[in-house]
Each structure stands twice: as C-alpha cells, then as structure tokens.
XYZ file of C-alpha atoms in Angstrom:
310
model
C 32.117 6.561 20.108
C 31.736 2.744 20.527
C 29.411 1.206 19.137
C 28.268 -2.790 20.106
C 26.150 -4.396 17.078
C 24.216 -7.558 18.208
C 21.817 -9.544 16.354
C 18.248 -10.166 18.232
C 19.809 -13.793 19.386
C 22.564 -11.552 21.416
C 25.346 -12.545 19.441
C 27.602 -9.833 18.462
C 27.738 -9.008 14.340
C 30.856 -7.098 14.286
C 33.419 -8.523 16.597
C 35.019 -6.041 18.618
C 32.100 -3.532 17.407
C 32.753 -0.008 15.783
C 34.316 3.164 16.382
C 32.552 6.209 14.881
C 32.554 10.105 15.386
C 30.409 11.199 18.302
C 28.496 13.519 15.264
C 27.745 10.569 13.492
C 23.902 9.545 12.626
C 22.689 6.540 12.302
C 22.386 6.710 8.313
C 26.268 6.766 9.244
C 26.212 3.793 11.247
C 24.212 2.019 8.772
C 26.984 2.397 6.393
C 29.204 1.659 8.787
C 27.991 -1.857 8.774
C 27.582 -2.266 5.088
C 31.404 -1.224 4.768
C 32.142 -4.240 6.963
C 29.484 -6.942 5.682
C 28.926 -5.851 1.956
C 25.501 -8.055 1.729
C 24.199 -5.820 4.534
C 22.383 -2.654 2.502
C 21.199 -0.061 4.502
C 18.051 -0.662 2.732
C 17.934 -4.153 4.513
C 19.138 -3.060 7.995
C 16.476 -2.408 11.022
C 18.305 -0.785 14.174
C 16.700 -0.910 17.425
C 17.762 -0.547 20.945
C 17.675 -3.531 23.211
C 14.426 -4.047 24.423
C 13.548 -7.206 27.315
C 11.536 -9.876 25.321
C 9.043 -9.573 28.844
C 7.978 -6.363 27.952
C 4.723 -5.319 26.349
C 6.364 -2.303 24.446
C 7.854 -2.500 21.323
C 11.480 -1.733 20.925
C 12.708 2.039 20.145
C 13.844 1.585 15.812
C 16.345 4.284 15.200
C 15.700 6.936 12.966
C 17.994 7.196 10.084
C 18.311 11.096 10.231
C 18.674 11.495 14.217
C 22.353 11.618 15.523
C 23.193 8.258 17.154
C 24.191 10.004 20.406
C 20.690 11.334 20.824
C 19.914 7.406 21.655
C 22.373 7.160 24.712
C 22.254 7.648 28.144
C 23.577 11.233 29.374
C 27.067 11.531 27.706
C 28.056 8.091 27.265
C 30.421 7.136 24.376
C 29.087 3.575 24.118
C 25.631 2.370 23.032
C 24.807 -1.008 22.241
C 22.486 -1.855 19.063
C 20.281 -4.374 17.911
C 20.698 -5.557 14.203
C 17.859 -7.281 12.452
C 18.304 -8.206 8.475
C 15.161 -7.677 6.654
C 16.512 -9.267 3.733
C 16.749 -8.521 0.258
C 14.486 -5.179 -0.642
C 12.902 -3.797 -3.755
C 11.620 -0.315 -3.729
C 7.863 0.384 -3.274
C 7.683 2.273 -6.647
C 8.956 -1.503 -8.249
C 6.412 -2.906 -6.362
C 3.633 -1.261 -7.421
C 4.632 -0.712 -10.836
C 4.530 -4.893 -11.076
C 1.426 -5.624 -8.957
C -0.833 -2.660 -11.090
C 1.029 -3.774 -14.708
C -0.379 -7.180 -14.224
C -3.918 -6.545 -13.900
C -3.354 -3.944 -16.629
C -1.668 -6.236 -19.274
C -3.961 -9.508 -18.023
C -8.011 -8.167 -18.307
C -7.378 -7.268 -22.170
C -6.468 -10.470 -23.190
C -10.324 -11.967 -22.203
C -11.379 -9.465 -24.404
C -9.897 -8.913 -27.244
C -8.327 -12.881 -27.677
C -10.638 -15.936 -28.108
C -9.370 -17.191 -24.769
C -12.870 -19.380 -24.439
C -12.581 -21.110 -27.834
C -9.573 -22.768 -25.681
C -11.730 -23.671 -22.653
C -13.826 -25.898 -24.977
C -16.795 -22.488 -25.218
C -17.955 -23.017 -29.124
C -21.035 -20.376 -29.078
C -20.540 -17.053 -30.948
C -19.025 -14.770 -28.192
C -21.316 -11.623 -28.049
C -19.593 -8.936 -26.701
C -22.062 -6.350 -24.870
C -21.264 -2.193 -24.272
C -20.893 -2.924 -20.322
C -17.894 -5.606 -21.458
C -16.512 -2.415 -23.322
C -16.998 -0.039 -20.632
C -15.601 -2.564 -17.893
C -12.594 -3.217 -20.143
C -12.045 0.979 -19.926
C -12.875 1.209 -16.460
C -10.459 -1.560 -15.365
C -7.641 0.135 -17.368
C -8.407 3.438 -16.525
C -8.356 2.377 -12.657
C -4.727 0.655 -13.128
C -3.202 3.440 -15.298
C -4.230 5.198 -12.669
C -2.399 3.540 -10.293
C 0.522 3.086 -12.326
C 0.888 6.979 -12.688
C 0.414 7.726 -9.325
C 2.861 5.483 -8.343
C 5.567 7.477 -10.120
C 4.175 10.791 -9.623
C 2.076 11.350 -7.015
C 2.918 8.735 -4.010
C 5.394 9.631 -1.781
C 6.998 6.871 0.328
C 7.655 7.170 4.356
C 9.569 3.708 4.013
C 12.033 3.627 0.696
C 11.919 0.066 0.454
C 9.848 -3.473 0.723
C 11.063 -6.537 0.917
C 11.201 -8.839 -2.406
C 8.886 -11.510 -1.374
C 6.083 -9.223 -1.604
C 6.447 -8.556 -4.646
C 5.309 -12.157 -5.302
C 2.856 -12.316 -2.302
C 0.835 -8.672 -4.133
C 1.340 -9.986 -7.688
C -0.400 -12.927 -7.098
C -3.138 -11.456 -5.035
C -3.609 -8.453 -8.047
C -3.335 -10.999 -11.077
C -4.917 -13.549 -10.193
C -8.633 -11.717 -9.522
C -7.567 -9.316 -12.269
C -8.102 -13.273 -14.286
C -10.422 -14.186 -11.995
C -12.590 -11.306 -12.717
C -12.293 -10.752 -16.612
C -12.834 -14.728 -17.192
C -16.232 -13.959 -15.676
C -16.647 -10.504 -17.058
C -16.074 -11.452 -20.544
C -17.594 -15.275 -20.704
C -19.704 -15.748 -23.545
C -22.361 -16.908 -20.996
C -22.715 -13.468 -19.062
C -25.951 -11.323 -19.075
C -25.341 -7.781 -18.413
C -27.285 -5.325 -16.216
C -29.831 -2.862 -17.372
C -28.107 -0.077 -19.110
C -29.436 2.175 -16.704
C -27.758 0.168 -13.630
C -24.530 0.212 -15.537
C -24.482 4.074 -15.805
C -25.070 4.464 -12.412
C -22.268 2.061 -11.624
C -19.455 3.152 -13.717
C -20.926 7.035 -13.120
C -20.873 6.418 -8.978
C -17.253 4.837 -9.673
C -15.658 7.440 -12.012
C -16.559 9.980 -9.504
C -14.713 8.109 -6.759
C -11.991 7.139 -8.931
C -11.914 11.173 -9.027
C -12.466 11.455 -5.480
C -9.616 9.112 -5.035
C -6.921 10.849 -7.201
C -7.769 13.833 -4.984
C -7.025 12.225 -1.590
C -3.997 11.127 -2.468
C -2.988 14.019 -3.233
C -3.799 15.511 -0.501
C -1.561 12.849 1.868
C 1.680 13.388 -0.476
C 1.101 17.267 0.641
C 1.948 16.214 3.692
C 5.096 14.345 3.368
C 8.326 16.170 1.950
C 9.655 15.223 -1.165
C 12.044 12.639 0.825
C 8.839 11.122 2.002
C 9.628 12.654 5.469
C 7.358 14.807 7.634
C 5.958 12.092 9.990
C 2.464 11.544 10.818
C -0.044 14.929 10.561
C -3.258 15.409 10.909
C -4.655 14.944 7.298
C -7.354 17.712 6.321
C -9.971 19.026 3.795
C -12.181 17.458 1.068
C -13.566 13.976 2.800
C -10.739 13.910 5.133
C -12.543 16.193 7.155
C -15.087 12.944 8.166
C -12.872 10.026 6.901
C -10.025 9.068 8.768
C -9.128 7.000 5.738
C -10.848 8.819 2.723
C -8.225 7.113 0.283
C -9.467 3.737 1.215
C -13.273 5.086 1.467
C -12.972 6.226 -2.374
C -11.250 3.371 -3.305
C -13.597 0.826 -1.609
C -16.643 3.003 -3.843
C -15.422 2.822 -6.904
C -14.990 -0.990 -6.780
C -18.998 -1.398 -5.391
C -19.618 1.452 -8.593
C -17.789 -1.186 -10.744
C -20.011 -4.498 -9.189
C -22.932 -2.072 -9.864
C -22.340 -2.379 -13.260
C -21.236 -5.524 -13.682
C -23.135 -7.768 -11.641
C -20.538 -10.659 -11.112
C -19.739 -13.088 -8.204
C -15.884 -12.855 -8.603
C -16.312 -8.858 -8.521
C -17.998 -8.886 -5.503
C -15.528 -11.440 -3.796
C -12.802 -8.951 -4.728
C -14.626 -6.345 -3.357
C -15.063 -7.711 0.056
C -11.570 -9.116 0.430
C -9.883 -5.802 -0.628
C -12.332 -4.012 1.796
C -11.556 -5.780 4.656
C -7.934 -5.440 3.876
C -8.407 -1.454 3.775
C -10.088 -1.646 6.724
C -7.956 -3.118 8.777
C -5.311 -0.932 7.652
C -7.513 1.951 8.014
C -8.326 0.708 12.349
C -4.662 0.854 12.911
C -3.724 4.324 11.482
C -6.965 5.172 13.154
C -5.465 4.065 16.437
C -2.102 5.538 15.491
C -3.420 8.743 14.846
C -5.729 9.045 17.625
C -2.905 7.663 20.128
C 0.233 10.395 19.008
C -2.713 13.768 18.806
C -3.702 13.222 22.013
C -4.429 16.751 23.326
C -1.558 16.353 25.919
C 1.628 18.547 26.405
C 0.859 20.904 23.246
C -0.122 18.117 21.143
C -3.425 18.552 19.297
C -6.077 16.713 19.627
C -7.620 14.242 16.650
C -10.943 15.054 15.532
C -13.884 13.020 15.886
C -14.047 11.168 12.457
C -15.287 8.117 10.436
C -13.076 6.036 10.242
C -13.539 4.236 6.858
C -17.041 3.694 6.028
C -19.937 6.358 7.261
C -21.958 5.734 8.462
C -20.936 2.133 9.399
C -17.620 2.480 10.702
C-alpha cells in the first residue's frame, strides 16, 4: 500500500512516500515515520486526511487502532496523509504530578516559615485554627489530586505537549502563593468559627463527592484509556452533565466560606469559568454524538454544570 505523507503546507515529508502492508494500522504508519525521521515520536504525530481549508468541518484525525485501509476509498492501495508535528510531549500523569506538587510543596511554607518577617511585617504573627484547618484542607485537596492522578485517572489522550506544563504550573503556583500570602498574613481576621465549619464541612463533602465522580468516568474508559465517549451515569451524574467539575467548583466556594479572602474568591471564579467552559463543550459533544438517530441513544435532559443556574 502507498502511502503519500504531506505536511499541512502540501509539501511532501517523506519523498517518494511509504510502502506498507495493506493490514497495517495507523499505530503502524506512525512508526513508519518515526523509523524514517527519528525526532518524529508517535507521541508527537497528528494524522489527518486532507481536508479543503474552505470547509466548515474539521478534518477526519486517524485513529491509532483502526487499519489504515479503513480510511481509503473502495479498494485503493494509495491514500494520501496529512502530517502535523505537535512537538515535543510529556505525559498527562507528568503533568499533573508537577502542576498539583507545586501548590502542595508552596502553601506550607506561609505557614510554618516566617516568610513576613522578610516582607518588612514585624508584629507577632498569630496563627488562628481556620489557618490550621486551611493549611489541611489545601493539602488534603492536592494529595488528592496527586493520588488520583496515578491511580484513578485514566487518559483518552497519552500525551500533552511540554509547554503546558509551564503554562498549568504557573497558573496552579502562583494562586497556590497568591492565596496562602493572604491566608496566612499576620493581618488576617478569620470568620466565625461557626462559618468556618460550615465551609470546610460543605467542602469535605464535595471533596468526597468529587473522588466519587471520578471514579465513576475512569469506569468508563478501559484500562488503555479507550472506550470513547458514553453516556456517564449514577450518583450526580444523573442531573450534572459535568458532576466532576460541579463538586470541584463546591468545594472551592466551601473553602472561601471559611476563609473569607479576596485572592480565594478570584481563584474561585477563574477556575469556574474555566470548568465551565470545558463543561459547554462536552455538553455539546455529548448531546451532538447521542442523538436518538440510527440506534443511537438519546442524551438525557441534564444540568449542565451548575443547577440550578446552568
């Protein structure tokens, strides 16, 4: 079979393209290339077929498990391919092992280490039970990230590429400083200790809530990360499209509850509108592939991130 390998500019990557078994897939193909340009991981490689810059759909990306002849027309021995380098790639569990260690390593140090006395702050630091309890909260919520990472996620896409790594550090360390400098100052006034308990109670329970969901969504990918998209079902799921976002927007209003800071709630906002535009699109996505059509079953009528607002 004969294969033509183009870049998106229409110039051909391999000269004279490659020859491969008509039972090849494209995992196959995909090492095909890397034999021939080393710097060229599979990891790094996005195959699509040619698709006219006019038009409003988005091009077909080959499915690494599919047998490349599936993607011709009738019984033709020649396809042509599009080749787009992603560039270097990190695997997500790297990724979010860095972005939730920071936070994790960073909050501590405004507690336990005289980090005002440096700022110029002379006054006796006075260190209140809601510091204490925020300071186990925030760790809790990270090592709980941090563990489900490893253990619990599993991953539809193996890789991400390096530069966010940087781009999600810096958005996860920086409020994780941003957040304890406040937290901890020596000029902060707690809440009422009842306010607090209601806070960090409401957010434990989502934190909970949380662990549970995702659970739930790695039951319904194989241990490959494969299984494509399914209807996700039972606990909050059954009114939330997006009941891991739901939970883990809660937890961070249980934690502003308590706390009572402007650089909590700033967090809070930006991570929720983050969520929820994540949670729109697989909304969309969801809605658009169960469709009710040709045996296909039809999504349920659902929240989709924050009853009863949205």
């Amino acid at each position: 079979m004969k294969v033509t390998v183009t870049t998106r500019s229409g110039r051909e990557l391999i000269n004279g393209g490659l020859d491969i078994d008509t039972t090849a897939t494209v995992a196959d193909l995909e090492d095909a290339i890397h034999q021939r340009i080393k710097k060229y991981h599979p990891s790094r490689q996005r195959l699509t077929l040619p698709h006219h810059p006019q038009s409003k759909e988005k091009p077909i990306v080959l499915q690494y498990k599919k047998v490349l002849k599936d993607y011709t027309n009738g019984n033709s021995d020649t396809i042509t391919i599009v080749f787009k380098d992603l560039g270097p790639q990190v695997s997500y569990r790297t990724l979010f092992f860095f972005e939730y260690l920071g936070p994790l390593l960073l909050y501590p140090l405004f507690y336990y280490f005289p980090v005002y006395q440096y700022l110029g702050y002379q006054t006796k630091h006075v260190i209140y039970p809601v510091q204490t309890y925020t300071l186990y909260y925030w760790c809790l919520h990270y090592f709980k990230r941090i563990m489900e990472t490893f253990f619990v996620h599993r991953f539809s896409h193996a890789t991400s590429p390096v530069s966010n790594v940087f781009r999600n550090c810096a958005y996860y360390w920086t409020f994780a400083c941003f957040i304890a400098y406040y937290v901890n100052h020596p000029l902060y006034m707690p809440v009422s200790e009842f306010q607090m308990k209601i806070g960090f109670g409401f957010g434990l329970i989502m934190q909970v809530a949380n662990l549970y969901c995702h659970i739930i969504l790695r039951n319904l990918r194989g241990r490959n990360g494969n299984g494509g998209y399914q209807i996700p079902r039972g606990f909050l799921f059954n009114f939330v499209t997006c009941a891991n976002y739901t939970t883990e927007i809660y937890q961070w209003l249980g934690f502003n509850v308590a706390t009572q800071t402007v650089a909590g709630y700033i967090f809070l906002v930006v991570a929720a509108s983050i969520m929820t535009n994540w949670a729109l699109a697989k909304h969309r996505r969801l809605k658009k592939l169960f469709d009710g059509k040709e045996g296909r079953p039809k999504y349920p009528q659902r929240w989709v991130i924050l009853p009863p607002f949205l």
